[in-house]
CSV table of C-alpha atoms and ligand atoms in Angstrom, one decimal:
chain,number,residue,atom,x,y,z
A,1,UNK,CA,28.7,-26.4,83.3
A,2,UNK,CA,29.3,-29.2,81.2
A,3,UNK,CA,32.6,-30.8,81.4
A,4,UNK,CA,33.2,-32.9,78.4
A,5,UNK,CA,36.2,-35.3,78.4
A,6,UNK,CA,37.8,-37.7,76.1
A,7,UNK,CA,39.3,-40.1,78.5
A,8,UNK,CA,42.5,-42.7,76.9
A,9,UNK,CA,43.3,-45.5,79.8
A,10,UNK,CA,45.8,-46.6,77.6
A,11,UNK,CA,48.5,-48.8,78.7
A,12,UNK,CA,49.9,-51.5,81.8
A,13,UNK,CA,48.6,-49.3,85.1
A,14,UNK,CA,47.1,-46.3,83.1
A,15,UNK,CA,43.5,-48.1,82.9
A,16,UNK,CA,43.8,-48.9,86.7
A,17,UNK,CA,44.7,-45.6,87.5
A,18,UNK,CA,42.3,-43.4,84.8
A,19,UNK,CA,39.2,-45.2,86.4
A,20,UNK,CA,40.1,-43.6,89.7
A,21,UNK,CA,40.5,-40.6,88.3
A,22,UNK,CA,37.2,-40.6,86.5
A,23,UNK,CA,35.4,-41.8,89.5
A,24,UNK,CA,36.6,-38.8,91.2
A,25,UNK,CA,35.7,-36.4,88.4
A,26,UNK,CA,31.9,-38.2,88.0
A,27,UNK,CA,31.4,-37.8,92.0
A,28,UNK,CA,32.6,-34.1,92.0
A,29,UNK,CA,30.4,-33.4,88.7
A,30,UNK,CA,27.4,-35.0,90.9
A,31,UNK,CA,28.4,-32.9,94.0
A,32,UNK,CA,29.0,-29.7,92.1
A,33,UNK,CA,25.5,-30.0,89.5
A,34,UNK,CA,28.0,-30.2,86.4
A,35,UNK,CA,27.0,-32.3,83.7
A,36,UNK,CA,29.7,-34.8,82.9
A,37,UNK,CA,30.2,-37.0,79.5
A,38,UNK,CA,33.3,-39.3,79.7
A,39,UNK,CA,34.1,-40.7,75.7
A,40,UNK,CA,36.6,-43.6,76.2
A,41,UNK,CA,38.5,-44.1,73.3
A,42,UNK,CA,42.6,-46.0,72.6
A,43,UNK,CA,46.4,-44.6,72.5
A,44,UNK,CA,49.3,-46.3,72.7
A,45,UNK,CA,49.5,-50.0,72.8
A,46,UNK,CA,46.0,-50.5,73.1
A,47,UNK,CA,45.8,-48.4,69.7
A,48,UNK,CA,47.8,-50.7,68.3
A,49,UNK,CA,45.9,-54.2,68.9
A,50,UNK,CA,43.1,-52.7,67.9
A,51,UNK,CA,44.0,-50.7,65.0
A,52,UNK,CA,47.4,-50.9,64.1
A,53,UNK,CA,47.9,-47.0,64.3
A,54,UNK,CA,48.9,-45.6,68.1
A,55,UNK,CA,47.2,-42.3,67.8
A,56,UNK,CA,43.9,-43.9,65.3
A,57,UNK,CA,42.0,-41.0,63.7
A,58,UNK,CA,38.4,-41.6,66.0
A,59,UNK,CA,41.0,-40.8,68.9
A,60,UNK,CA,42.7,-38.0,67.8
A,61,UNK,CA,39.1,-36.8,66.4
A,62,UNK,CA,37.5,-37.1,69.7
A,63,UNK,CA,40.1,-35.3,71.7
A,64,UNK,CA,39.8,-32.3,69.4
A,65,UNK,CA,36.6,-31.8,70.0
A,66,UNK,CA,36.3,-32.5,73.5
A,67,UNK,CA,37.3,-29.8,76.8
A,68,UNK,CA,39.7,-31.8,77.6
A,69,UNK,CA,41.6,-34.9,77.5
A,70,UNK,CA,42.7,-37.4,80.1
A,71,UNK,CA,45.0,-40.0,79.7
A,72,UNK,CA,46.6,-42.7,81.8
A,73,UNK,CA,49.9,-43.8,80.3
A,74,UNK,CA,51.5,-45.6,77.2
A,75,UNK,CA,53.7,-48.1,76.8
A,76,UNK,CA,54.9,-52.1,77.9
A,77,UNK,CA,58.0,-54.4,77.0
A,78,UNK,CA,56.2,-56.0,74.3
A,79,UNK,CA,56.3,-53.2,71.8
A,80,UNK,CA,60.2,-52.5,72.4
A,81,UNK,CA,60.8,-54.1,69.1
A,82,UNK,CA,58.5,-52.3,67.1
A,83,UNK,CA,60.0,-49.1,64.8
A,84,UNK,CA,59.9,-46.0,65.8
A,85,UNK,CA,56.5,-44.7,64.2
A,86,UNK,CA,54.8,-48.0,65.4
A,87,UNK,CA,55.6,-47.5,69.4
A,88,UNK,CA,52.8,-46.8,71.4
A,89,UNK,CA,55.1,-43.1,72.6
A,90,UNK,CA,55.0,-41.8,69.2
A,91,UNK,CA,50.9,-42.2,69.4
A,92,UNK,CA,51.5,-39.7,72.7
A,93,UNK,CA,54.2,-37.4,71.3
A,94,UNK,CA,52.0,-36.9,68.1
A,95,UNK,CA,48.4,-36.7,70.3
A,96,UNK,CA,51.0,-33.8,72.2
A,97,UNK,CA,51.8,-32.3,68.6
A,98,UNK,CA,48.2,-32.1,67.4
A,99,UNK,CA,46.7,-30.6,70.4
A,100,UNK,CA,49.7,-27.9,70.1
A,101,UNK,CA,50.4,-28.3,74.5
A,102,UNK,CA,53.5,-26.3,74.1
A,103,UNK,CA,54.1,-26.4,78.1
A,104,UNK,CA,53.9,-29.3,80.6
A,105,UNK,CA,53.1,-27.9,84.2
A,106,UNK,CA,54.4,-30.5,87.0
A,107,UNK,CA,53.9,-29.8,89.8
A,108,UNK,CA,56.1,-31.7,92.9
A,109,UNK,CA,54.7,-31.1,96.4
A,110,UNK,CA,55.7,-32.3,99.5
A,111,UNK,CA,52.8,-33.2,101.7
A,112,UNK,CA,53.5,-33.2,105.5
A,113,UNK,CA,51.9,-36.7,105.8
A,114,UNK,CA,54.3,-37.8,103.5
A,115,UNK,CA,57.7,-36.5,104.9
A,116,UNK,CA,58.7,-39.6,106.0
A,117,UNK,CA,58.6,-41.4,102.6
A,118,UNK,CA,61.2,-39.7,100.9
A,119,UNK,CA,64.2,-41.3,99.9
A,120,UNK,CA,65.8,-38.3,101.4
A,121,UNK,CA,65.5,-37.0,105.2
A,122,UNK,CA,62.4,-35.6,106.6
A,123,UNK,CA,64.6,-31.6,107.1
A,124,UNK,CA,65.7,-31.9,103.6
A,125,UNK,CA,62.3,-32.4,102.0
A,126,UNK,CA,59.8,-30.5,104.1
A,127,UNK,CA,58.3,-27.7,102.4
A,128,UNK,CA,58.9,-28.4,98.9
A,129,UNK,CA,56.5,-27.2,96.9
A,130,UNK,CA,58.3,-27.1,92.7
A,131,UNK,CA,56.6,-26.3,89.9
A,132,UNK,CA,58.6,-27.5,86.8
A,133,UNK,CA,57.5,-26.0,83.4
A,134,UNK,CA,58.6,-28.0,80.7
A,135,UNK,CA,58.8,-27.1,77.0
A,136,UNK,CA,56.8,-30.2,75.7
A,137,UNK,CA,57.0,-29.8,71.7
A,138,UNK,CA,60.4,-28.9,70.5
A,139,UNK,CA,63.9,-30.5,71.2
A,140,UNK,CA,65.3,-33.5,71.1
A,141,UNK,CA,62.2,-35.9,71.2
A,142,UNK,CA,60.7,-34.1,67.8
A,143,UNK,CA,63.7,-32.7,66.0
A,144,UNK,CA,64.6,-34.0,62.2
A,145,UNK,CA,66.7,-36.4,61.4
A,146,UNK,CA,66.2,-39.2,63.5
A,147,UNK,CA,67.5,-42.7,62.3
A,148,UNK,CA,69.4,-45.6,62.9
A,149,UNK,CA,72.1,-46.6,59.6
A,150,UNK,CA,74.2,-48.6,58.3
A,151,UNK,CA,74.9,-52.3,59.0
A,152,UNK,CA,74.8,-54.3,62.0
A,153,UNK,CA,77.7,-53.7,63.4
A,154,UNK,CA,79.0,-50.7,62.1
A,155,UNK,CA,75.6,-48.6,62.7
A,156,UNK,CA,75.2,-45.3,63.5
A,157,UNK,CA,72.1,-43.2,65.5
A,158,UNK,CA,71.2,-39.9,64.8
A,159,UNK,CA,68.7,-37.5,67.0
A,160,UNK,CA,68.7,-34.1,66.9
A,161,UNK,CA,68.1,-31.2,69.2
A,162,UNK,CA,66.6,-28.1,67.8
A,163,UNK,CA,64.6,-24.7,69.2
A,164,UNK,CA,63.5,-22.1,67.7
A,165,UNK,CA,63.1,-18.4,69.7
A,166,UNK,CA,60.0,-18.3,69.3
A,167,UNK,CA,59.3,-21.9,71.1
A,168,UNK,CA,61.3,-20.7,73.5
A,169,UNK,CA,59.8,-17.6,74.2
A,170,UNK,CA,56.0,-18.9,74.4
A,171,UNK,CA,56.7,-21.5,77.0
A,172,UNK,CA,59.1,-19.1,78.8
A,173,UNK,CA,56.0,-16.8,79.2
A,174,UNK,CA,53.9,-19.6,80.5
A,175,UNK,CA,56.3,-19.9,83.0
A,176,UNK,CA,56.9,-16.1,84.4
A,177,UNK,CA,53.3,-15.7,84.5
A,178,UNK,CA,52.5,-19.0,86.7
A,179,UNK,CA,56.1,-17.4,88.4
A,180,UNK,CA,54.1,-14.4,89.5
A,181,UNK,CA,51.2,-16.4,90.8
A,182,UNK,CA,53.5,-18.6,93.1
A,183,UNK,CA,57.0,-16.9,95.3
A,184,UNK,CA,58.1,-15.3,92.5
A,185,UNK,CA,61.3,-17.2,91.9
A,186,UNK,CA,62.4,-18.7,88.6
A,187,UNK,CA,65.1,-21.1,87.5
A,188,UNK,CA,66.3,-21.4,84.1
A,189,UNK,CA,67.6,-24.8,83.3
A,190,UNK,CA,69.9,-25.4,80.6
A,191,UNK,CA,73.7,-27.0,79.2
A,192,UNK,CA,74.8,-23.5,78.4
A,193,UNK,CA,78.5,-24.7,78.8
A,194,UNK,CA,78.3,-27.4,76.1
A,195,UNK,CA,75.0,-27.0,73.9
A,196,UNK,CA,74.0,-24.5,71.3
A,197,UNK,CA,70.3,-24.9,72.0
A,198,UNK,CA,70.7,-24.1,75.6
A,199,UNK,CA,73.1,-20.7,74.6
A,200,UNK,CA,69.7,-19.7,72.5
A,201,UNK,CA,67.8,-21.0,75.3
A,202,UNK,CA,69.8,-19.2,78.2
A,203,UNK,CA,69.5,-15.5,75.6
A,204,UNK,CA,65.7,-15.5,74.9
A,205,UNK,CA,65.2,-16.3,78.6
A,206,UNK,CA,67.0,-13.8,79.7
A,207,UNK,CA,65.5,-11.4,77.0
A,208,UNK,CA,61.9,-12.2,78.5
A,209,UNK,CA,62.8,-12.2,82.0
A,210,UNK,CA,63.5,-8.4,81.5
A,211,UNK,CA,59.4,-8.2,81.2
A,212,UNK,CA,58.9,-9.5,84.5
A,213,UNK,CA,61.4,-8.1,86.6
A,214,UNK,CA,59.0,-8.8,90.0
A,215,UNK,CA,60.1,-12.5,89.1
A,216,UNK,CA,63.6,-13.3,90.4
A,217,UNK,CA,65.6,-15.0,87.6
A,218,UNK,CA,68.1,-17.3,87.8
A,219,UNK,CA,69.7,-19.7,85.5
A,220,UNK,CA,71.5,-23.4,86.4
A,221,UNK,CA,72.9,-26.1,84.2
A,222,UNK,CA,71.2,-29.4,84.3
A,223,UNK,CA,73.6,-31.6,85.9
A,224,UNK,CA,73.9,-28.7,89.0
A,225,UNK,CA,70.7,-28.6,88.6
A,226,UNK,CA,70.1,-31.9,89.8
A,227,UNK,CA,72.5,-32.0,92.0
A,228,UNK,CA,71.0,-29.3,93.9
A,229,UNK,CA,67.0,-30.9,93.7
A,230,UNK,CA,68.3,-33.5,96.1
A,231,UNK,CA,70.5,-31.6,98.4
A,232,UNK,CA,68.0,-28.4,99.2
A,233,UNK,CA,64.6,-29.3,97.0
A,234,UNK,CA,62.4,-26.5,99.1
A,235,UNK,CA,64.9,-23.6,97.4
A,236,UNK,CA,62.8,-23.9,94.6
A,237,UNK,CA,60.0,-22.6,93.2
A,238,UNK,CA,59.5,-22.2,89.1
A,239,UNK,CA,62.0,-24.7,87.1
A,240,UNK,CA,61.3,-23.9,83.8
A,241,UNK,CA,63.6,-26.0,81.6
A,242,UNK,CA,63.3,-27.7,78.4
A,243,UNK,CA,61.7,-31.2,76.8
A,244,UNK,CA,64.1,-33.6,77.9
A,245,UNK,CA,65.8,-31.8,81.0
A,246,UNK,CA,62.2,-31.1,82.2
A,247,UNK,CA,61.3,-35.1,81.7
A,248,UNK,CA,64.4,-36.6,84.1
A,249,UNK,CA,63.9,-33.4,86.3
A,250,UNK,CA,60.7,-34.3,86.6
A,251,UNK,CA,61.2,-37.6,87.5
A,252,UNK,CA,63.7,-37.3,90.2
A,253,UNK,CA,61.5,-34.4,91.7
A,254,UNK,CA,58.5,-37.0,91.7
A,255,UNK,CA,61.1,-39.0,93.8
A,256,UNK,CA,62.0,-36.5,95.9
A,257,UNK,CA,58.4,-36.1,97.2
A,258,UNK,CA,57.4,-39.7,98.1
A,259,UNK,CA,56.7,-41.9,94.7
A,260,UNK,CA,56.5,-40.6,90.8
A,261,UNK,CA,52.7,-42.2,91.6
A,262,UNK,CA,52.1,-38.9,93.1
A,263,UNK,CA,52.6,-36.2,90.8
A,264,UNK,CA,50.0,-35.3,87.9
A,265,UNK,CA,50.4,-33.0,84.9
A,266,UNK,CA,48.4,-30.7,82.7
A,267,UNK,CA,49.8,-29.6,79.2
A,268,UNK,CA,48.2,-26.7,77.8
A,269,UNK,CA,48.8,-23.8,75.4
A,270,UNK,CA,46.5,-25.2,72.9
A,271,UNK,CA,43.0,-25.1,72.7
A,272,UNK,CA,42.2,-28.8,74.5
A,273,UNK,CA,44.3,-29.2,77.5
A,274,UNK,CA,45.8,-32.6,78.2
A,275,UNK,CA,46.0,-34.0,81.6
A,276,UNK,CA,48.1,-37.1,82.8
A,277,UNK,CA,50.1,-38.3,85.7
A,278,UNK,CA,53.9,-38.1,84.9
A,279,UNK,CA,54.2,-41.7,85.4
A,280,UNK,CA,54.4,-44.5,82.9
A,281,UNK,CA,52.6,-47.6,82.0
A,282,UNK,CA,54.7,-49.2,84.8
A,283,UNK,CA,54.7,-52.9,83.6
A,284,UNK,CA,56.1,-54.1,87.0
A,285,UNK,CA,53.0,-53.3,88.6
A,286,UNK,CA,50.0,-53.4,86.2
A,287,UNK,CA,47.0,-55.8,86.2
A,288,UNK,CA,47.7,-55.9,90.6
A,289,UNK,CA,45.4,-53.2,91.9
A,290,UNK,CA,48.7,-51.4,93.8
A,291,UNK,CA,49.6,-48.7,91.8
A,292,UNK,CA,49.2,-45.5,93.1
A,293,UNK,CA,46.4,-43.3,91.4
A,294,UNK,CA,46.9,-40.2,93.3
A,295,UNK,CA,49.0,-38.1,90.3
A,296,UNK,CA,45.9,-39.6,87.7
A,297,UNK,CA,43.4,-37.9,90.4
A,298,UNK,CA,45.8,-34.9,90.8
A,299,UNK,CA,45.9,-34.4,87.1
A,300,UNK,CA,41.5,-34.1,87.2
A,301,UNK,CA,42.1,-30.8,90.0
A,302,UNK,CA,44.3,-29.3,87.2
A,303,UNK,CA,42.1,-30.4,84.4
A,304,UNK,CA,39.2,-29.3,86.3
A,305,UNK,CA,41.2,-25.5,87.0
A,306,UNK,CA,43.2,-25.1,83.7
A,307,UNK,CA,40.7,-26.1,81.0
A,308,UNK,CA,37.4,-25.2,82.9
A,309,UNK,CA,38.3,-22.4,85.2
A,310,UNK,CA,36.4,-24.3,87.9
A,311,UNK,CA,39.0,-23.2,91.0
A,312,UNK,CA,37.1,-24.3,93.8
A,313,UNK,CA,36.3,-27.9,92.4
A,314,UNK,CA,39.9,-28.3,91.5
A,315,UNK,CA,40.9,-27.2,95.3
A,316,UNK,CA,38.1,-29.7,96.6
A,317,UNK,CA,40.1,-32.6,94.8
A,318,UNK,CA,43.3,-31.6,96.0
A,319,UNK,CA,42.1,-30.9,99.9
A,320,UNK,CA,40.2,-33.9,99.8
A,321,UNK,CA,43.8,-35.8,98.7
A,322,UNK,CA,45.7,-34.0,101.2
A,323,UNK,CA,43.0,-35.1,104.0
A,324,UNK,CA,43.2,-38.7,102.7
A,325,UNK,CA,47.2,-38.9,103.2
A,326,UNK,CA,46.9,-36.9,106.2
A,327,UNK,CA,44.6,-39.4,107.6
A,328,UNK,CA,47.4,-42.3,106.8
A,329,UNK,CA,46.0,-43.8,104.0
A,330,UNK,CA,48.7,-44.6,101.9
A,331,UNK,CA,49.2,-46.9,98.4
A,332,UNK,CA,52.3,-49.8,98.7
A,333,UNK,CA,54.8,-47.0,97.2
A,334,UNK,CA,54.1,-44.5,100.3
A,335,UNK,CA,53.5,-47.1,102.8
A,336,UNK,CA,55.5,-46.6,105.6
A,337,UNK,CA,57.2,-49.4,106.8
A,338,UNK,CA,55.5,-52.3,108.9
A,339,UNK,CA,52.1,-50.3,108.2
A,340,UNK,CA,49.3,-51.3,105.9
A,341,UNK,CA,48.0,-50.0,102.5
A,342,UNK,CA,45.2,-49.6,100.3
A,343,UNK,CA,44.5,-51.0,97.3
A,344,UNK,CA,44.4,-48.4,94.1
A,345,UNK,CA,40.3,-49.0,94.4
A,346,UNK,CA,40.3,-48.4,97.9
A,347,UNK,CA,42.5,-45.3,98.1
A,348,UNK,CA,40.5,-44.0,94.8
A,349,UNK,CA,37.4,-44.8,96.7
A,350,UNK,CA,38.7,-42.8,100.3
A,351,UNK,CA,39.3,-39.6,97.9
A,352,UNK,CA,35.8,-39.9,96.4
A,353,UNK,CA,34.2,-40.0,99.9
A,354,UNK,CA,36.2,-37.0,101.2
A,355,UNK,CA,35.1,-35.3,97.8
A,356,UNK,CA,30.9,-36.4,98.4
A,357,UNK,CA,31.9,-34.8,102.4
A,358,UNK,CA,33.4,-31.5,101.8
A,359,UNK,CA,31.4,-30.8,99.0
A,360,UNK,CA,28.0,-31.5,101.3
A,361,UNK,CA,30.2,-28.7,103.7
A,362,UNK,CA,30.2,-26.1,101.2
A,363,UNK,CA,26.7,-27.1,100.3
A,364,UNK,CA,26.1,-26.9,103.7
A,365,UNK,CA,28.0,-23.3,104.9
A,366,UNK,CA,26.8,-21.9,101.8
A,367,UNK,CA,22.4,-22.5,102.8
B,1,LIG,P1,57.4,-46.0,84.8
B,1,LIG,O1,57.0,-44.6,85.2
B,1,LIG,O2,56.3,-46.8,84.2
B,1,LIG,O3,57.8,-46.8,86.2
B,1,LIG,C1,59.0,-46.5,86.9
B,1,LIG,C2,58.9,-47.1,88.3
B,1,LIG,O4,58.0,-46.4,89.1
B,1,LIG,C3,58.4,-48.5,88.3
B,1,LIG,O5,59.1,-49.3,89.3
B,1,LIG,C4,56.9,-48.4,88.6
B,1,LIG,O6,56.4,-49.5,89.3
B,1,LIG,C5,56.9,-47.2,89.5
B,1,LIG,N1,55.6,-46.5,89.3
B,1,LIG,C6,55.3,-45.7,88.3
B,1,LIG,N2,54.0,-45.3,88.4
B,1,LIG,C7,53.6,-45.7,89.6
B,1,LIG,C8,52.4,-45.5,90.4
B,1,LIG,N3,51.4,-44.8,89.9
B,1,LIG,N4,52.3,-46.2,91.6
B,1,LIG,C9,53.3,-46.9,92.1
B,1,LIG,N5,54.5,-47.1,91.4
B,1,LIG,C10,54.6,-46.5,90.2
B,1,LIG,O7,58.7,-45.9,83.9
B,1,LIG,P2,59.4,-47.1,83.1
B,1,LIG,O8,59.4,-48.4,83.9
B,1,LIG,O9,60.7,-46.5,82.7
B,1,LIG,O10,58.6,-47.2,81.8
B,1,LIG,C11,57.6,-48.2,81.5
B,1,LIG,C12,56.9,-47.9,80.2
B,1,LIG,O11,56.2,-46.7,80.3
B,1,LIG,C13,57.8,-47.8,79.0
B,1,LIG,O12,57.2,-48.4,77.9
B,1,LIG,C14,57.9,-46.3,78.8
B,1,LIG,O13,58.2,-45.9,77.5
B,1,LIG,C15,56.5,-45.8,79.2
B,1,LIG,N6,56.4,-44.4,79.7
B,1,LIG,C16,55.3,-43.8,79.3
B,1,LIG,C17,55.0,-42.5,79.8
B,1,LIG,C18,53.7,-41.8,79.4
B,1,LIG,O14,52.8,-42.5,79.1
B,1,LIG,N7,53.6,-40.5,79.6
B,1,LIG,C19,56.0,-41.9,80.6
B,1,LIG,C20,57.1,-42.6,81.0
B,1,LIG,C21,57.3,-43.9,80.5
């Protein structure tokens, strides 16, 4: 098969931790006979040295006609001035926008090796396994107005929240159907008690939940929600929830698990996929070789299964992660404490090995 991608490093650690994941997906192509073409192109802050524009046409172009994109992450403490239109997240939210990814699949596993690196205790966290489905192209972070007025001062900032039913609906099925390919258990996340968007939210849930009534519904508000991810985190199954609910959730799940270095996404519902770890540019960290590129190299596995329906590829990359961490090999973040750690190259280069192995296995079993 070919597996054409349209790769954007972007920003502070994203480059570091992209160029793992690509080495991953070029020794998997090479163990599997799939031809692979990488184009490389600029987002976010990169965008804007080079061009002045964070989402510049040749990128945008490029994505659209690829399989599907990979991206790193966007952003640094140099562009916090900049307006709105001109920050290297708009470039991302628009590059969203245009591909028309609707819903953002995240998953947050807890991987026995990792237990012990939770902020919370080894009982509480074992056995999570959370799927969050977030609505990725509606709410708060796109709806009209959106300004800052009036003098310094005496300003005033406007965002606003909007969702229509039928956004609401289309990622809602996304997430009963992933729901019935999991434990069957769904959580509706919402501010029912307070916001009108979550009251429209709460009704068109429940209104498509009657369609799958093999999925157990249930609904929570956000800040009980949360409450509840860090006091029993293996309850859940399916959060489905939307834009910005499903970004802090997210976050705090990633935490849950070990480090927000470990979680990838995919967001699809369009026809090219987008694949990125939930993480950010992380500024703190870049340019040292220490981030942690496992949720990059997660994000290939569901680029590889969600936009190329090659299953047993995407389960090579995510055994061959699981036998890396089992094996203690750990990035700073995960490290436990008094032990070593790899570098990002050298963790990257542990999961390509265990890929070149266990694809020589299958080879193997299979003549
Ligand atoms: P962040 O996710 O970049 O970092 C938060 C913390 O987690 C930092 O301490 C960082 O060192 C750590 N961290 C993140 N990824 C890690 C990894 N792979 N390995 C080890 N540690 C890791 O969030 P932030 O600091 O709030 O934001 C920094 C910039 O990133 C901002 O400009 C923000 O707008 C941008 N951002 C971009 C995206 C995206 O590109 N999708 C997402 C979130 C934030």
């Amino acid at each position: 098969m070919l597996i054409k991608v349209t790769v954007l490093p972007g920003d502070g650690i994203g480059p570091e931790v992209t160029k793992q994941a690509v080495r991953v997906l070029e020794g998997l192509a090479a163990a599997f006979g799939h031809e692979l073409t990488c184009t490389q192109k600029d987002i976010g802050g990169a965008a804007l040295k080079s061009s002045k524009d964070p989402l510049p046409n040749d990128t945008l172009q490029a994505c659209l006609s690829s399989g599907a994109v990979l991206l790193g992450a966007v952003g640094g403490p140099s562009f916090d001035s900049f307006p709105s239109h001109l920050r290297p997240e708009s470039g991302l939210l628009r590059l969203r926008r245009e591909l028309g990814v609707f819903a953002n699949l995240r998953p947050a596993t807890c991987y026995p090796s990792l237990e012990d690196c939770s902020p919370l205790r080894a009982d509480i966290v074992k056995g999570t396994d959370i799927l969050i489905v977030r609505e990725l192209l509606g709410g708060i972070y796109y709806g009209e107005p959106r300004l800052i007025q009036g003098p310094t001062g005496d300003r005033s900032a406007t965002d606003t929240m909007r969702y229509t039913e039928k956004e609401i609906e289309r990622v809602a099925r996304v997430a009963f159907e992933l729901a019935r390919s999991r434990r069957r258990n769904l959580v509706s996340v919402d501010k029912a008690n307070v916001l009108d968007c979550s009251r429209l939210w709460r009704d068109v849930v429940t209104r498509i939940s009657q369609d799958y009534v093999d999925v157990k519904t249930s609904h929570m508000y956000v800040d009980s929600a949360a409450m509840a991810l860090v006091s029993h985190p293996a309850d859940f199954d399916v959060v489905l929830t939307e834009n910005m609910f499903g970004d802090i959730l997210s976050d705090q799940a990633a935490s849950v698990v070990g480090s927000l270095g470990m979680l990838g996404s995919a967001s699809v519902g369009g026809p090219v996929g987008l694949y990125e770890p939930i993480h950010g540019s992380a500024p703190d960290i870049a340019g040292q070789n220490i981030a942690n590129p496992v949720g990059a190299i997660l994000s290939v596995a569901m680029l590889l299964r969600h936009s190329f329906k090659l299953k047993r590829e995407a389960s090579c990359v995510e055994s061959s992660v699981a036998g890396v961490l089992a094996a203690g090999y750990r990035t700073r973040d995960v490290a436990k404490h008094g032990h070593g750690c790899l570098s990002t190259e050298e963790i990257g280069g542990k999961i390509a090995e265990a890929i070149r192995v266990a694809a020589a296995c299958t080879e193997n079993v299979a003549s």
